JSON list of C-alpha atoms in Angstrom, two decimals:
[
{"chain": "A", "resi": 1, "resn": "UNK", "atom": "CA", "xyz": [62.41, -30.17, -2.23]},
{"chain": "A", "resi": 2, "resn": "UNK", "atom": "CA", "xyz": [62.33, -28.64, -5.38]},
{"chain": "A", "resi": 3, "resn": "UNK", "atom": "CA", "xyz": [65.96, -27.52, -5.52]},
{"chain": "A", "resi": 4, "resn": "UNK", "atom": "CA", "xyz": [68.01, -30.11, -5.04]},
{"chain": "A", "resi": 5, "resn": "UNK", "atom": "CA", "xyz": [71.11, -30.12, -7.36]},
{"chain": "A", "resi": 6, "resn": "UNK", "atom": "CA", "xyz": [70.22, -26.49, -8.72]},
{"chain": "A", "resi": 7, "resn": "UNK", "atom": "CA", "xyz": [70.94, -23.21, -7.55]},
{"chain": "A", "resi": 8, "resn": "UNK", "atom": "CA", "xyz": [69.32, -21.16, -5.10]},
{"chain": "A", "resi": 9, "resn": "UNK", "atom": "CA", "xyz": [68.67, -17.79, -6.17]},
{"chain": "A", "resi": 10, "resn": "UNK", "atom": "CA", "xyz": [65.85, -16.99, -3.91]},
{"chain": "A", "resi": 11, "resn": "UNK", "atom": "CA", "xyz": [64.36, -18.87, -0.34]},
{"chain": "A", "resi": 12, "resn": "UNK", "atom": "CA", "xyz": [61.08, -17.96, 0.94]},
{"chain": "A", "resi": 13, "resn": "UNK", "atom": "CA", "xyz": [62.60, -15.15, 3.22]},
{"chain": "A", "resi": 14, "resn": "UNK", "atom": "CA", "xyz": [64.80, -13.81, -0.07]},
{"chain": "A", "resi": 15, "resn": "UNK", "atom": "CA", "xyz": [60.88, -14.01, -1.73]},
{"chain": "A", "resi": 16, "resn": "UNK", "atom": "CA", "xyz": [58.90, -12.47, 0.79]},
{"chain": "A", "resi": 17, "resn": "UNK", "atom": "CA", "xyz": [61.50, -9.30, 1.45]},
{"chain": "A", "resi": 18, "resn": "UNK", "atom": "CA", "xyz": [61.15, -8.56, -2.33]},
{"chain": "A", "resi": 19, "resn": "UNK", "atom": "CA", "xyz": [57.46, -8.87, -2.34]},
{"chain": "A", "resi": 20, "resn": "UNK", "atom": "CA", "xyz": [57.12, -6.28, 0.46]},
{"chain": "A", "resi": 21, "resn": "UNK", "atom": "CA", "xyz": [60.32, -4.28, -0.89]},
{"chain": "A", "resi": 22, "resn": "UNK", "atom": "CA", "xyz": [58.22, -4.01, -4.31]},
{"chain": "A", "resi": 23, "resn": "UNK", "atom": "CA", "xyz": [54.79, -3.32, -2.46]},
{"chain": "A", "resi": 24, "resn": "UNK", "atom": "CA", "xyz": [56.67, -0.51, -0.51]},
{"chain": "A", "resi": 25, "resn": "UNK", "atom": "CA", "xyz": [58.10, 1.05, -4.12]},
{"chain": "A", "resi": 26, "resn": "UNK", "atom": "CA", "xyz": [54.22, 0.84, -5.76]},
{"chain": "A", "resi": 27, "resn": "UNK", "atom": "CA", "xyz": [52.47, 3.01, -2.53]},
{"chain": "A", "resi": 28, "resn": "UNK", "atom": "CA", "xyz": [55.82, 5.66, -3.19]},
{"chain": "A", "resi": 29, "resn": "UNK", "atom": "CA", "xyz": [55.62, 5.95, -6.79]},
{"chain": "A", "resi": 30, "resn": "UNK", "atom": "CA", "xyz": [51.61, 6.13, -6.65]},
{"chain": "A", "resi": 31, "resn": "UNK", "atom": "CA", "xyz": [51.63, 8.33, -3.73]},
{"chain": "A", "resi": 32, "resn": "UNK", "atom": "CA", "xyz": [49.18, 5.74, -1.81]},
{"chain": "A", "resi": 33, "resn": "UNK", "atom": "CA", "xyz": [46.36, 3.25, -3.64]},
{"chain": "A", "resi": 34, "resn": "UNK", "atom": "CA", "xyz": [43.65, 5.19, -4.76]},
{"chain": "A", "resi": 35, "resn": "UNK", "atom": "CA", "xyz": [42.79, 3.84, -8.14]},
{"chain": "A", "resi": 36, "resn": "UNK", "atom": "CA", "xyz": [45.28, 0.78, -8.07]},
{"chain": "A", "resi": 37, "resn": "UNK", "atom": "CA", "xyz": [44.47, -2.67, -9.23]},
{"chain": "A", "resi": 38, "resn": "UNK", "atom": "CA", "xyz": [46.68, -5.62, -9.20]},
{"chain": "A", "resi": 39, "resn": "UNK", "atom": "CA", "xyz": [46.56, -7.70, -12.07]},
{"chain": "A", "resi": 40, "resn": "UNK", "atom": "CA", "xyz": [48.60, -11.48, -11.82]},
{"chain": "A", "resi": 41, "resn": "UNK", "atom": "CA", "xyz": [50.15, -12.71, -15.25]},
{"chain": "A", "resi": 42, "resn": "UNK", "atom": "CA", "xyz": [48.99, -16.37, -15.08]},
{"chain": "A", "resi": 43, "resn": "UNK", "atom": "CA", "xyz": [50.42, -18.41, -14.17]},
{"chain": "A", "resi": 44, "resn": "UNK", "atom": "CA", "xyz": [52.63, -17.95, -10.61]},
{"chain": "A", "resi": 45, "resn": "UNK", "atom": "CA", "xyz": [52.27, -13.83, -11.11]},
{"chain": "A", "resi": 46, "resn": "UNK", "atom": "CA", "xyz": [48.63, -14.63, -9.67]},
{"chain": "A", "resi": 47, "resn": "UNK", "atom": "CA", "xyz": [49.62, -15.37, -6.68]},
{"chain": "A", "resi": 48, "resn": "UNK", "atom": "CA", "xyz": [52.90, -12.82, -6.42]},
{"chain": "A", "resi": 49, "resn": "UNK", "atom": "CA", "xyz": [50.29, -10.32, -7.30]},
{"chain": "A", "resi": 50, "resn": "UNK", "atom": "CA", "xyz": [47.71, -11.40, -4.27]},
{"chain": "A", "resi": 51, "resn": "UNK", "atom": "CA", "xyz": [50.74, -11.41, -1.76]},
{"chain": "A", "resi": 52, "resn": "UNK", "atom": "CA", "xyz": [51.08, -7.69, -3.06]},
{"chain": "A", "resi": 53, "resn": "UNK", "atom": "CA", "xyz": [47.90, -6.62, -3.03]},
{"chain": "A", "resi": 54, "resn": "UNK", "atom": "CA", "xyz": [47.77, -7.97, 0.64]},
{"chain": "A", "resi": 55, "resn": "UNK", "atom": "CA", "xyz": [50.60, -5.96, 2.04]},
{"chain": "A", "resi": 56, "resn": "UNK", "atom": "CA", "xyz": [48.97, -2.79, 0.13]},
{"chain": "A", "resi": 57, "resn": "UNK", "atom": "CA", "xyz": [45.99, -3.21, 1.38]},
{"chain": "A", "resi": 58, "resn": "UNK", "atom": "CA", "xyz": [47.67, -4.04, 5.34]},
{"chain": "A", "resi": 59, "resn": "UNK", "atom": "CA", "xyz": [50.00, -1.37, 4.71]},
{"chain": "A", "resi": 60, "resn": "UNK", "atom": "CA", "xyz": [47.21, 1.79, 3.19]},
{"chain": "A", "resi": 61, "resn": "UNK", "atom": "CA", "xyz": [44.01, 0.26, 4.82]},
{"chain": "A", "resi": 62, "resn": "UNK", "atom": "CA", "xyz": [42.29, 0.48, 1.31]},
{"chain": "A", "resi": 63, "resn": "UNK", "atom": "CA", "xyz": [41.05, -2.74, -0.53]},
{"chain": "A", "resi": 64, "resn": "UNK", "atom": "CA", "xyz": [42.99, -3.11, -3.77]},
{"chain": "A", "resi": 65, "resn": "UNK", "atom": "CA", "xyz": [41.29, -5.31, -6.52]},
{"chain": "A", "resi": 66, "resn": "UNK", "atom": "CA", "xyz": [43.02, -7.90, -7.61]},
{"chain": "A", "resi": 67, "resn": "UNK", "atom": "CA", "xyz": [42.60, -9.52, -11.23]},
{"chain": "A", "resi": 68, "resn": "UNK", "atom": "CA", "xyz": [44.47, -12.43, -13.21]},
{"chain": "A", "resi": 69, "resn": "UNK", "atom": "CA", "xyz": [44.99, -12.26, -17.13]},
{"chain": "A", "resi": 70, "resn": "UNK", "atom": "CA", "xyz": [45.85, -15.10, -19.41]},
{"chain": "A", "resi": 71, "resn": "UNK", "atom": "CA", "xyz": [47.80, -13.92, -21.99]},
{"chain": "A", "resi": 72, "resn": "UNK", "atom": "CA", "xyz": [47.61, -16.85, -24.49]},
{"chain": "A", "resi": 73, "resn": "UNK", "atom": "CA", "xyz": [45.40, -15.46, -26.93]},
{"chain": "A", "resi": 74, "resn": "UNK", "atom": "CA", "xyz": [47.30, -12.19, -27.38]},
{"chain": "A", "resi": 75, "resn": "UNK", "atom": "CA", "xyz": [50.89, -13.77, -27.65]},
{"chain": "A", "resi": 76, "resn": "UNK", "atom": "CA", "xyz": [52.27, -13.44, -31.39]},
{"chain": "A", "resi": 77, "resn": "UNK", "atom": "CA", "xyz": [53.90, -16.38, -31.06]},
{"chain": "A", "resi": 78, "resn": "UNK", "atom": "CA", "xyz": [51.14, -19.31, -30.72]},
{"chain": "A", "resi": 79, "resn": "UNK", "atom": "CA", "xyz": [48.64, -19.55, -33.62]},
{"chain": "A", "resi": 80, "resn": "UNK", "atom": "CA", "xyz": [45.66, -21.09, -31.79]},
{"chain": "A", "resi": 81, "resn": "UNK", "atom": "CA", "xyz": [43.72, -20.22, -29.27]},
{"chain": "A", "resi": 82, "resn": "UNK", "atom": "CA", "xyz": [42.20, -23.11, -27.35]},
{"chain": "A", "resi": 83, "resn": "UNK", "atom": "CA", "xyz": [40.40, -20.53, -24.55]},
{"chain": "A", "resi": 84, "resn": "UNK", "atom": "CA", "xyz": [40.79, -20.88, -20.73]},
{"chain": "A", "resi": 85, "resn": "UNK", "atom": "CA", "xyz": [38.78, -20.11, -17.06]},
{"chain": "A", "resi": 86, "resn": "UNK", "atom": "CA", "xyz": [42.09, -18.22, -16.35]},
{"chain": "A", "resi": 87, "resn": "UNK", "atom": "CA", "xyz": [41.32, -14.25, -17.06]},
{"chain": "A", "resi": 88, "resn": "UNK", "atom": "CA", "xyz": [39.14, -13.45, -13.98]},
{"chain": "A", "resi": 89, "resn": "UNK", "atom": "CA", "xyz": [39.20, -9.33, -14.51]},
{"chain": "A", "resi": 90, "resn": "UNK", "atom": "CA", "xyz": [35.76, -8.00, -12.27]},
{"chain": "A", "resi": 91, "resn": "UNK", "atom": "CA", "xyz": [36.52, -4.71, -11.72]},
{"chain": "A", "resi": 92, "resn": "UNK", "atom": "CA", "xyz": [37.16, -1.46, -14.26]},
{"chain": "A", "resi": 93, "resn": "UNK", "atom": "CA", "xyz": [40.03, -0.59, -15.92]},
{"chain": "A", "resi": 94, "resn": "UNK", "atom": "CA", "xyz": [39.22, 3.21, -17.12]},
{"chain": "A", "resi": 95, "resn": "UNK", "atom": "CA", "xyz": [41.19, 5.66, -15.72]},
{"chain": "A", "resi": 96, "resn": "UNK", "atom": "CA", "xyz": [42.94, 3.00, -12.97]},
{"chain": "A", "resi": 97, "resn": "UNK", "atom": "CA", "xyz": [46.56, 2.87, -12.16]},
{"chain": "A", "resi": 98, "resn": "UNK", "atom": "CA", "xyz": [47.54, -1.16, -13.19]},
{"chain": "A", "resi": 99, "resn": "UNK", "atom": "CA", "xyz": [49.89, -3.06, -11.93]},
{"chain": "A", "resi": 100, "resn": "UNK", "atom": "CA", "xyz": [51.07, -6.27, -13.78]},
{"chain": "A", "resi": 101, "resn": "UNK", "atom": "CA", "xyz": [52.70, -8.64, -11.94]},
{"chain": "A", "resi": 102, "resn": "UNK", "atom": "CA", "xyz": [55.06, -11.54, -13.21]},
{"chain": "A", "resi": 103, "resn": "UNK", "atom": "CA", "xyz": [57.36, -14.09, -11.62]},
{"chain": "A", "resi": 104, "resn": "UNK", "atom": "CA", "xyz": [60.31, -13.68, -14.62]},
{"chain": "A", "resi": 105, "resn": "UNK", "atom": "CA", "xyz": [60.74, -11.04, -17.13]},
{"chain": "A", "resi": 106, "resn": "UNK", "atom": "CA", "xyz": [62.84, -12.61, -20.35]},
{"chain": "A", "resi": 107, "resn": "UNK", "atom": "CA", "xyz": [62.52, -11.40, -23.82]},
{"chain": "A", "resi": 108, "resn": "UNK", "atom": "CA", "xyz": [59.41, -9.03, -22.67]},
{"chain": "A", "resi": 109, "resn": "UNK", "atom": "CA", "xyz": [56.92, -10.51, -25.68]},
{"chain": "A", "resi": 110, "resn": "UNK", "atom": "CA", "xyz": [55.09, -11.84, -22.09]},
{"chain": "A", "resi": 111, "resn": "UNK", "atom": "CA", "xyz": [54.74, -8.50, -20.88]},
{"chain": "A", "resi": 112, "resn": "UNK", "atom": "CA", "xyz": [53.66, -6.83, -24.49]},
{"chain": "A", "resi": 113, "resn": "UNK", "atom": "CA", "xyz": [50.88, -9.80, -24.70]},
{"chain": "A", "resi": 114, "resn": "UNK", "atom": "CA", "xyz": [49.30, -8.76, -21.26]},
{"chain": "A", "resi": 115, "resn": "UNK", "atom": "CA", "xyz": [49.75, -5.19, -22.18]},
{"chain": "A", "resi": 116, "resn": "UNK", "atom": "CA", "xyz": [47.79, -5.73, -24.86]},
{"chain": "A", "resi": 117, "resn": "UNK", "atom": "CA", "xyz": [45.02, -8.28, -23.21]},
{"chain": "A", "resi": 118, "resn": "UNK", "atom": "CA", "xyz": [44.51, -4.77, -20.45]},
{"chain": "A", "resi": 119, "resn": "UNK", "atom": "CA", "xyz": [44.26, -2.74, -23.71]},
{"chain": "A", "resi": 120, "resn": "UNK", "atom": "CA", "xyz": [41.60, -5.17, -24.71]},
{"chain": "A", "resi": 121, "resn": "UNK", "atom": "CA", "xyz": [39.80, -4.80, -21.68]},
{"chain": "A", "resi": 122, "resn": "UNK", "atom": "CA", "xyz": [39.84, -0.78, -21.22]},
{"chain": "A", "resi": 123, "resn": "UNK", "atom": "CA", "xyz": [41.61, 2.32, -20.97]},
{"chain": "A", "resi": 124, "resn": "UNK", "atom": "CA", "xyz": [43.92, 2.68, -17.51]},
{"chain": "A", "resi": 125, "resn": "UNK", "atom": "CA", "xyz": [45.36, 5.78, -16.58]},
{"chain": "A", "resi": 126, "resn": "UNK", "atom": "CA", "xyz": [48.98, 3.82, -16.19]},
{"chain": "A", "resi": 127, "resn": "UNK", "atom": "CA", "xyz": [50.05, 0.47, -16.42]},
{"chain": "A", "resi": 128, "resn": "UNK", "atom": "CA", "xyz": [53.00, -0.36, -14.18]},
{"chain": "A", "resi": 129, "resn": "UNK", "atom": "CA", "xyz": [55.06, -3.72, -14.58]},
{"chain": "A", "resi": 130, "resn": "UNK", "atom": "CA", "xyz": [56.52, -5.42, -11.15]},
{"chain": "A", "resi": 131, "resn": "UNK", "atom": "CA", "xyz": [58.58, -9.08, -11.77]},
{"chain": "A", "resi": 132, "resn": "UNK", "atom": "CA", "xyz": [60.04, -10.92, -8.84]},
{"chain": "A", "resi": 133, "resn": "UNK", "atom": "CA", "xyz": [63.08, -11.92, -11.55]},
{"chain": "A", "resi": 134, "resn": "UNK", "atom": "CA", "xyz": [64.48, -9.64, -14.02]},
{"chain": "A", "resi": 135, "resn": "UNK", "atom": "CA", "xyz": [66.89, -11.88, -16.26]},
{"chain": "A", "resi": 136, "resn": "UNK", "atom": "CA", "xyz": [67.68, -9.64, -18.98]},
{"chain": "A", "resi": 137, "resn": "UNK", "atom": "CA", "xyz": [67.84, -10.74, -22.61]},
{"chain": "A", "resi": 138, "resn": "UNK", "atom": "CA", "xyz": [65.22, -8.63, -23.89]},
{"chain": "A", "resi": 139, "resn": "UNK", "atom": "CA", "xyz": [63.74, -8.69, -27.21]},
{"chain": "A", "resi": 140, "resn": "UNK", "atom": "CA", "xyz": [61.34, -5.88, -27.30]},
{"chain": "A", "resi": 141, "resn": "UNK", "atom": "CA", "xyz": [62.00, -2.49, -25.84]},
{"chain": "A", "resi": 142, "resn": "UNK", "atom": "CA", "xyz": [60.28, -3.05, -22.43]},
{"chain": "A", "resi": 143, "resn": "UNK", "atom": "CA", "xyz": [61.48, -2.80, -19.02]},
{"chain": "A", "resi": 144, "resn": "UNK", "atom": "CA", "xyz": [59.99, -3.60, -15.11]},
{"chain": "A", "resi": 145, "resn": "UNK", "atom": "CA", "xyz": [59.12, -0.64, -13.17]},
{"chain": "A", "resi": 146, "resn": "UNK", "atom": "CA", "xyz": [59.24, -2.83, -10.30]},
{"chain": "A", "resi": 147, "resn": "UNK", "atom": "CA", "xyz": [61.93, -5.63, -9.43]},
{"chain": "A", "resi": 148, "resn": "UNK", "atom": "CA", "xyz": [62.26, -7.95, -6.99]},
{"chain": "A", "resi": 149, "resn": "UNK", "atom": "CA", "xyz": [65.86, -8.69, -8.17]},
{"chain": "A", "resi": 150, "resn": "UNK", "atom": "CA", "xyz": [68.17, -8.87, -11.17]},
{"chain": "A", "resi": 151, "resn": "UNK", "atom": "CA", "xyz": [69.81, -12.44, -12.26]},
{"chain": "A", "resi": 152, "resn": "UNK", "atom": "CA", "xyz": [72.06, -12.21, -15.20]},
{"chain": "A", "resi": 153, "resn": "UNK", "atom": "CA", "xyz": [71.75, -15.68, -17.17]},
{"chain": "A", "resi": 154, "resn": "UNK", "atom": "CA", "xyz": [72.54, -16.76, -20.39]},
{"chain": "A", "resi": 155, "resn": "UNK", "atom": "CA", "xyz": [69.85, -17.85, -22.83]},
{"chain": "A", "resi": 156, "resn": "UNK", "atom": "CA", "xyz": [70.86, -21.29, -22.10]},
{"chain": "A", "resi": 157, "resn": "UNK", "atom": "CA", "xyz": [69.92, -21.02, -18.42]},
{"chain": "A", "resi": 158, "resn": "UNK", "atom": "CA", "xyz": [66.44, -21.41, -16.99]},
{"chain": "A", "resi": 159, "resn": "UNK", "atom": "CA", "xyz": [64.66, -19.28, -13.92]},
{"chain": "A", "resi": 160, "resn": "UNK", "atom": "CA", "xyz": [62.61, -21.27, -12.02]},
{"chain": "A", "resi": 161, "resn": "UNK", "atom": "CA", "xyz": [59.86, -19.72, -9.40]},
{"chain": "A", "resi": 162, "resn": "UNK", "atom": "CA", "xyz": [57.98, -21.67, -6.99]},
{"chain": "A", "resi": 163, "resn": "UNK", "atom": "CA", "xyz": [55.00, -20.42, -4.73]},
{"chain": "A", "resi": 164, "resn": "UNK", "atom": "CA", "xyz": [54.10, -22.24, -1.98]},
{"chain": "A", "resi": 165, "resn": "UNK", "atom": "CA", "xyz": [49.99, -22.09, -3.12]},
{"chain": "A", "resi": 166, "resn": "UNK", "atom": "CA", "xyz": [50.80, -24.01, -6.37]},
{"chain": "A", "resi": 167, "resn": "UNK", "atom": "CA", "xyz": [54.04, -26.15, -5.51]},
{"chain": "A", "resi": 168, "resn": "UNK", "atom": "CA", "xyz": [54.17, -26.58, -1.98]},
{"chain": "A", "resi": 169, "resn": "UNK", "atom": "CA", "xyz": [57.26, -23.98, -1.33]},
{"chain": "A", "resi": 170, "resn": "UNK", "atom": "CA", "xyz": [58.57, -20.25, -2.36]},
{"chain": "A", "resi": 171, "resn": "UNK", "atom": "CA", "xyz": [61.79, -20.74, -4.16]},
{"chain": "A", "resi": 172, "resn": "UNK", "atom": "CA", "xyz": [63.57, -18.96, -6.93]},
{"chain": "A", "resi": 173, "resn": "UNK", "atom": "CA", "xyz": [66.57, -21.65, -8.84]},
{"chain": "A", "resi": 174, "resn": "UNK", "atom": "CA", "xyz": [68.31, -20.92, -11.73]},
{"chain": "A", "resi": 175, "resn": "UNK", "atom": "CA", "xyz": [69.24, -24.68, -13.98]}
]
């Protein structure tokens, strides 16, 4: 188990009542899911973002696309690129309502560098953020429109999400 001597912040019931909480909140604020698409920061906000898209689509009975950006070559803070299978983006983005989707939002230079990469890609209509983990600490005026739940840490401490397609649980720890 991948929490032992750290602590819990999230089990996979804590995980899946935010996921639905936060799929609930996206249908309200965009009055249903015409013209949504789902986009997962990669890593683990892939698969956060195909749970969503799920309960949307189980939830409006209307097929949501769902996308995954890597942000690496539009982060200011790594100088080379060495290029990746991990942007998989086969729909439109003019005029659609986006959500990003993130395990953990930190300092928010993640979120700026996938902002940009959907910028890169076309012109939405909106582009909505949802994290499962908000931890504060912010370094760039941007905040979640969508949060699964807020953990106040110091910079010293590390969030830690696990998804049961890529490590064999869903678990939130803080170390």
């Amino acid at each position: 188990m991948q929490t032992e001597g750290k602590a819990l912040i999230m089990d996979e019931k804590a995980m899946g009542r935010a996921i639905n909480r936060i799929s609930y909140e996206i249908i309200e604020r965009d009055k249903g899911a015409q013209d949504l698409c789902i986009i997962g920061i990669f890593s683990r906000g892939v698969e956060l973002a195909a749970r969503i898209a799920e309960k949307i689509q189980s939830i409006e009975q209307r097929q949501v696309p769902v996308g995954c950006l890597d942000i690496t070559p539009y982060r200011d803070d790594q100088k080379k690129y060495e290029g990746g299978p991990h942007t998989d983006i086969s729909f439109p983005l003019d005029g659609k309502q986006v959500i990003l989707v993130d395990d953990v939002i930190y300092t928010g230079r993640s979120a700026r560098a996938a902002i940009d990469g959907i910028l890169s890609m076309g012109r939405p209509k909106r582009i909505q953020l949802a994290v499962l983990i908000d931890r504060g600490h912010r370094e760039l005026p941007l905040r979640a429109d969508f949060i699964g739940k807020n953990v106040p840490t110091s910079r010293e401490e590390e969030i830690c999400v696990y998804v049961r397609e890529r490590d064999g649980e869903d678990c939130v720890i803080i170390r």
